[in-house]
Short mmCIF file of C-alpha atoms in Angstrom, two decimals:
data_model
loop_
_atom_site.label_atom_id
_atom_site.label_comp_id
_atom_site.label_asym_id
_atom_site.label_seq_id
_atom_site.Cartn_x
_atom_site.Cartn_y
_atom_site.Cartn_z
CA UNK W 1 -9.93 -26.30 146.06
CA UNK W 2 -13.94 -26.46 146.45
CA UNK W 3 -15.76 -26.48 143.42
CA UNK W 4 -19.45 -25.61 143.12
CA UNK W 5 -21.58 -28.58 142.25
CA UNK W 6 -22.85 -28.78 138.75
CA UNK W 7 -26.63 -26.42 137.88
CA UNK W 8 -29.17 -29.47 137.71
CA UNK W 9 -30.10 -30.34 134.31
CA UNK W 10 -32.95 -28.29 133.07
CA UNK W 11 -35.47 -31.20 132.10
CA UNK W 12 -35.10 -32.40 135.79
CA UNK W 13 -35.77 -29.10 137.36
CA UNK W 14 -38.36 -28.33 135.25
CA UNK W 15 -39.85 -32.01 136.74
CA UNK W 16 -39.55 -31.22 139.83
CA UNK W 17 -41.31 -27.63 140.06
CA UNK W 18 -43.99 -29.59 138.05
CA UNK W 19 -44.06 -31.97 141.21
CA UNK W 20 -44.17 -28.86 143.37
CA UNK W 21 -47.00 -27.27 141.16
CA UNK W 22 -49.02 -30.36 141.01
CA UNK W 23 -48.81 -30.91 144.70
CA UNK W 24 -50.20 -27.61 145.64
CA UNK W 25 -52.51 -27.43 143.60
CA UNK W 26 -53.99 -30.73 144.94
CA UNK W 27 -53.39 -29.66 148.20
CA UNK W 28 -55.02 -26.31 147.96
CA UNK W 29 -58.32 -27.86 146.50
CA UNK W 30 -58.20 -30.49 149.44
CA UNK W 31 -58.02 -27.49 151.96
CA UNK W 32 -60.77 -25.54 150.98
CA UNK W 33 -63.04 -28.92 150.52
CA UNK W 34 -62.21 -30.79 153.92
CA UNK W 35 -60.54 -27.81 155.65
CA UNK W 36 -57.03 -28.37 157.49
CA UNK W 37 -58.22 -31.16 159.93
CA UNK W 38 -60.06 -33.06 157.40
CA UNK W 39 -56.56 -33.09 154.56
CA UNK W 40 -54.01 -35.91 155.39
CA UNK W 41 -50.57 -36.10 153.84
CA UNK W 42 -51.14 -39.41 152.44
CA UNK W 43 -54.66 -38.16 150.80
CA UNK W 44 -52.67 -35.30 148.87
CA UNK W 45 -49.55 -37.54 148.15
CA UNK W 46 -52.24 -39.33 146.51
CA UNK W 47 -54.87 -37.69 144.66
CA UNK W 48 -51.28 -35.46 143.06
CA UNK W 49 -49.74 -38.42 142.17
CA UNK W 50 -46.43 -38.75 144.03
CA UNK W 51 -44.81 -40.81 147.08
CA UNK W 52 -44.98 -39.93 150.23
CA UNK W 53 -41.53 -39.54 150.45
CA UNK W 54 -41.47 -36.99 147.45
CA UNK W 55 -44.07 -34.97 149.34
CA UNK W 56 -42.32 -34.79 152.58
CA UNK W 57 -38.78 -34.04 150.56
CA UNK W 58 -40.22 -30.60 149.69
CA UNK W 59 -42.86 -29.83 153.03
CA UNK W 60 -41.82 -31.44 156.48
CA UNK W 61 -45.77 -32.08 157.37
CA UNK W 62 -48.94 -30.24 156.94
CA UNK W 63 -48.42 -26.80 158.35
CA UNK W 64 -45.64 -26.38 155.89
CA UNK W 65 -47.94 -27.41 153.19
CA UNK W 66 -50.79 -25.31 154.38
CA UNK W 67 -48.41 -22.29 154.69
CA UNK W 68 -47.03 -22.72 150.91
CA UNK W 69 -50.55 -23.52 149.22
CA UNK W 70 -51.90 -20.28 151.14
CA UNK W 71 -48.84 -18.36 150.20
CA UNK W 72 -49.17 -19.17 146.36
CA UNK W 73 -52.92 -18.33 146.54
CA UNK W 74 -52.44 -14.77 148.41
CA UNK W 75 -49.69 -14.07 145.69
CA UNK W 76 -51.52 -15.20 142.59
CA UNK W 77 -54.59 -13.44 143.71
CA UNK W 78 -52.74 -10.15 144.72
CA UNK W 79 -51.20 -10.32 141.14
CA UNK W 80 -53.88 -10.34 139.39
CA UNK W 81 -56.20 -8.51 141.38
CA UNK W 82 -53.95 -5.20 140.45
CA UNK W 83 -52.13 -5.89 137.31
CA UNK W 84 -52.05 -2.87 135.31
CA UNK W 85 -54.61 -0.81 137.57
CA UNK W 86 -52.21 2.28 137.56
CA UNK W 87 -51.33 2.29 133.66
CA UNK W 88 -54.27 5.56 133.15
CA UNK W 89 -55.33 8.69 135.17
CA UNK W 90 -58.97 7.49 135.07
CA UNK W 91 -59.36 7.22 138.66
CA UNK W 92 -63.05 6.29 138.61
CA UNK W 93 -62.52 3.72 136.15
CA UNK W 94 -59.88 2.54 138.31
CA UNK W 95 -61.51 2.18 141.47
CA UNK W 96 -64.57 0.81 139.80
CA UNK W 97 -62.84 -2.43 138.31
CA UNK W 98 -60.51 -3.30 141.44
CA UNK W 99 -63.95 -2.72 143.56
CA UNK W 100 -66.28 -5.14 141.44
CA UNK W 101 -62.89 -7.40 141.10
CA UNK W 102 -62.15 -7.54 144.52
CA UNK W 103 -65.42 -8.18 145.85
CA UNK W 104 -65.76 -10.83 143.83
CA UNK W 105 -62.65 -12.36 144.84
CA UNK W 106 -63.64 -11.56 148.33
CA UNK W 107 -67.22 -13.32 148.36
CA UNK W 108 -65.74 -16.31 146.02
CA UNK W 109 -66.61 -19.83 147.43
CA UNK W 110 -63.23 -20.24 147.09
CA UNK W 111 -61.85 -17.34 149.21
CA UNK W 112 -64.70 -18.00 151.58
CA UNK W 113 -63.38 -21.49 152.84
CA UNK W 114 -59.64 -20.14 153.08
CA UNK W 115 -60.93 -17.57 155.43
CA UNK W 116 -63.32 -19.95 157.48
CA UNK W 117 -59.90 -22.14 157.18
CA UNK W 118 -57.17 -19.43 158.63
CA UNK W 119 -59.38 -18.58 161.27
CA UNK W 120 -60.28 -21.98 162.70
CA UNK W 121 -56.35 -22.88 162.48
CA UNK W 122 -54.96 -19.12 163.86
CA UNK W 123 -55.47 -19.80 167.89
CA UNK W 124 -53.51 -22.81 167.33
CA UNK W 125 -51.32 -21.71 164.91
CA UNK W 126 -51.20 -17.73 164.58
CA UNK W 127 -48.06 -17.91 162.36
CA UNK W 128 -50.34 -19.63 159.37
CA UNK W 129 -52.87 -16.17 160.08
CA UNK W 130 -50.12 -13.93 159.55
CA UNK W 131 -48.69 -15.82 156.50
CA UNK W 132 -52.22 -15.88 154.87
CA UNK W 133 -52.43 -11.75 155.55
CA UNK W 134 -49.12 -11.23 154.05
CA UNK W 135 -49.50 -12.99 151.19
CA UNK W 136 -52.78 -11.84 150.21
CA UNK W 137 -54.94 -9.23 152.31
CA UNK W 138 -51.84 -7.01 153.02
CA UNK W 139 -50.04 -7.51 149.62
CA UNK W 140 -53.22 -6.35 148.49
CA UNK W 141 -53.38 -3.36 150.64
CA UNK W 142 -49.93 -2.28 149.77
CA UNK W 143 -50.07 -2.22 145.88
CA UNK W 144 -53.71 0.03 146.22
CA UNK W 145 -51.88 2.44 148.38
CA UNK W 146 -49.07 3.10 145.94
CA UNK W 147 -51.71 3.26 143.27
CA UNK W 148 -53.43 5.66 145.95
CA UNK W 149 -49.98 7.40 146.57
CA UNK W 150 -49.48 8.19 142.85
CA UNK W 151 -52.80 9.70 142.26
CA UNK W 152 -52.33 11.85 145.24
CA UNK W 153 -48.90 13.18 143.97
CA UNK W 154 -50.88 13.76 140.50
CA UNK W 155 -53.85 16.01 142.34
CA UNK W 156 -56.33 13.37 141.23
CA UNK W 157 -57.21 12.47 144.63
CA UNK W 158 -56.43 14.76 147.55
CA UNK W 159 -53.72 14.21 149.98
CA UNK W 160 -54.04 11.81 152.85
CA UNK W 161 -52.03 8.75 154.44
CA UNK W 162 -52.04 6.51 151.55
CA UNK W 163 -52.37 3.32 153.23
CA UNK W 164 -55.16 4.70 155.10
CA UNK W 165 -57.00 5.62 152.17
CA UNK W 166 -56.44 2.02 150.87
CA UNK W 167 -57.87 0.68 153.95
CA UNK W 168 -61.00 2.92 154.04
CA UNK W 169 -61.59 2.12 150.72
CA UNK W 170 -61.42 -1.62 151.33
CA UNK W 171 -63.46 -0.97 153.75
CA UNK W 172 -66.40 0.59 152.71
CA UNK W 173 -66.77 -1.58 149.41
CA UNK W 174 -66.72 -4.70 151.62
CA UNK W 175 -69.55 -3.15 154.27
CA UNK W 176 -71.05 -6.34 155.39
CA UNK W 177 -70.89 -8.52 152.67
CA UNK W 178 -68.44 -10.68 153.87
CA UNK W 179 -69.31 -11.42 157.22
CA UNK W 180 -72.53 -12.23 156.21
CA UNK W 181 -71.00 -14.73 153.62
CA UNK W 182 -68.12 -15.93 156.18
CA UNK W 183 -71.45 -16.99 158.61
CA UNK W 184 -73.46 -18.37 155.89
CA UNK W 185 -76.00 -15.42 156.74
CA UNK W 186 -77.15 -16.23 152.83
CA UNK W 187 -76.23 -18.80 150.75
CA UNK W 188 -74.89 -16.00 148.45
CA UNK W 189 -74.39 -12.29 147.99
CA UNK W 190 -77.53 -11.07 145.17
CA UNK W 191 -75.46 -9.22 142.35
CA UNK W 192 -77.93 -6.17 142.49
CA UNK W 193 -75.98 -5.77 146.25
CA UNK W 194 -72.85 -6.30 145.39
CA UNK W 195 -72.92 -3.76 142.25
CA UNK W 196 -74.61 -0.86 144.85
CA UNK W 197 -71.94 -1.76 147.33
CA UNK W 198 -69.14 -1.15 144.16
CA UNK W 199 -70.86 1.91 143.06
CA UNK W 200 -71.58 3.77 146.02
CA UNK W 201 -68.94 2.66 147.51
CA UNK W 202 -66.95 4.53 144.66
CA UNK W 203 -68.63 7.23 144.78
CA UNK W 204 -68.29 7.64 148.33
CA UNK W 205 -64.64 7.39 148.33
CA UNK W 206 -64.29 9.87 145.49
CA UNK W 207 -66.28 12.87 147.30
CA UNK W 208 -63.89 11.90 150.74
CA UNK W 209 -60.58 12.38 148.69
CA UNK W 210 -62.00 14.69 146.23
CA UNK W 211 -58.97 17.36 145.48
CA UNK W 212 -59.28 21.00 147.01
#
């Protein structure tokens, strides 16, 4: 009779998510320095301090190491982006802090090169573009419209297709800012912009969906 094989030892799996951690990371900071083209295998097998092999055991080549350190940053930015931003009734104050936190994700040097990095690799590869939206942009988009949802059913906002909502509200606090960042219009985005953008951005959205 078949038997299943014995659960891995707990000090060795912890070692090898560490592995898997450690690689990412490296390879994440090498993608938004040197973009796709300019990241090699052996580069990231190096600089995180495993073997080649070791690094190809866990991602068969580049794309599948692109895919997984964009995957991890859509998720962990998602996360924390919304954590706890339905726990009150204070809709303002809501909208406020995911506004000024989002567009600071948004316009982040950071977020700006994994954008300018998606985009040059999509044509070629559109299955990357759709793994970076789902993992960050459209997780995004999802957890405000249940937020959204919620405060609709509560007669804090008025009634309207939540995801909708979410996307016009996306919308209007990210105006132009980040096309002029993705084209290196300006070297940065002042902060005296990017707090009118949050407000009356807001405050727009609040007199749209006030409730009748």
């Amino acid at each position: 009779m078949d038997t299943a094989p014995p659960p891995e030892p707990r000090h060795l799996g912890k070692l090898r998510q560490g592995k898997v951690d450690r690689i990412l990371a490296t390879a994440e900071a090498h993608f938004m320095q040197f973009g796709f083209s300019g990241t090699t295998m052996d580069t990231v097998a190096r600089d995180a301090g495993v073997g080649k092999a070791t690094l190809y055991a866990h991602f068969a080549g580049k794309d599948a190491l692109f895919a997984a350190a964009i995957r991890q940053k859509g998720e962990r930015h998602s996360t924390d982006l919304l954590a706890n931003a339905d726990a009150t009734d204070d809709m303002p104050g809501v909208l406020l802090r995911f506004a000024h936190n989002f567009l600071e994700l948004l316009l982040s040097p950071d977020t700006i090169a994994a954008h300018r990095n998606v985009a040059a690799e999509a044509s070629r590869a559109p299955a990357l573009g759709r793994l970076f939206y789902e993992s960050g942009p459209a997780r995004i988009l999802d957890r405000l419209a249940s937020i959204l949802e919620r405060a609709m059913r509560r007669g804090l906002l008025r009634q309207g297709p939540p995801h909708l909502a979410a996307a016009q509200f996306i919308g209007v606090i990210r105006a132009d800012l980040q096309i002029r960042a993705m084209l290196g219009v300006v070297a940065t985005i002042p902060e005296a912009e990017r707090r009118e953008a949050v407000t009356e951005g807001v405050a727009m959205f609040l007199r749209a969906y006030a409730p009748a």
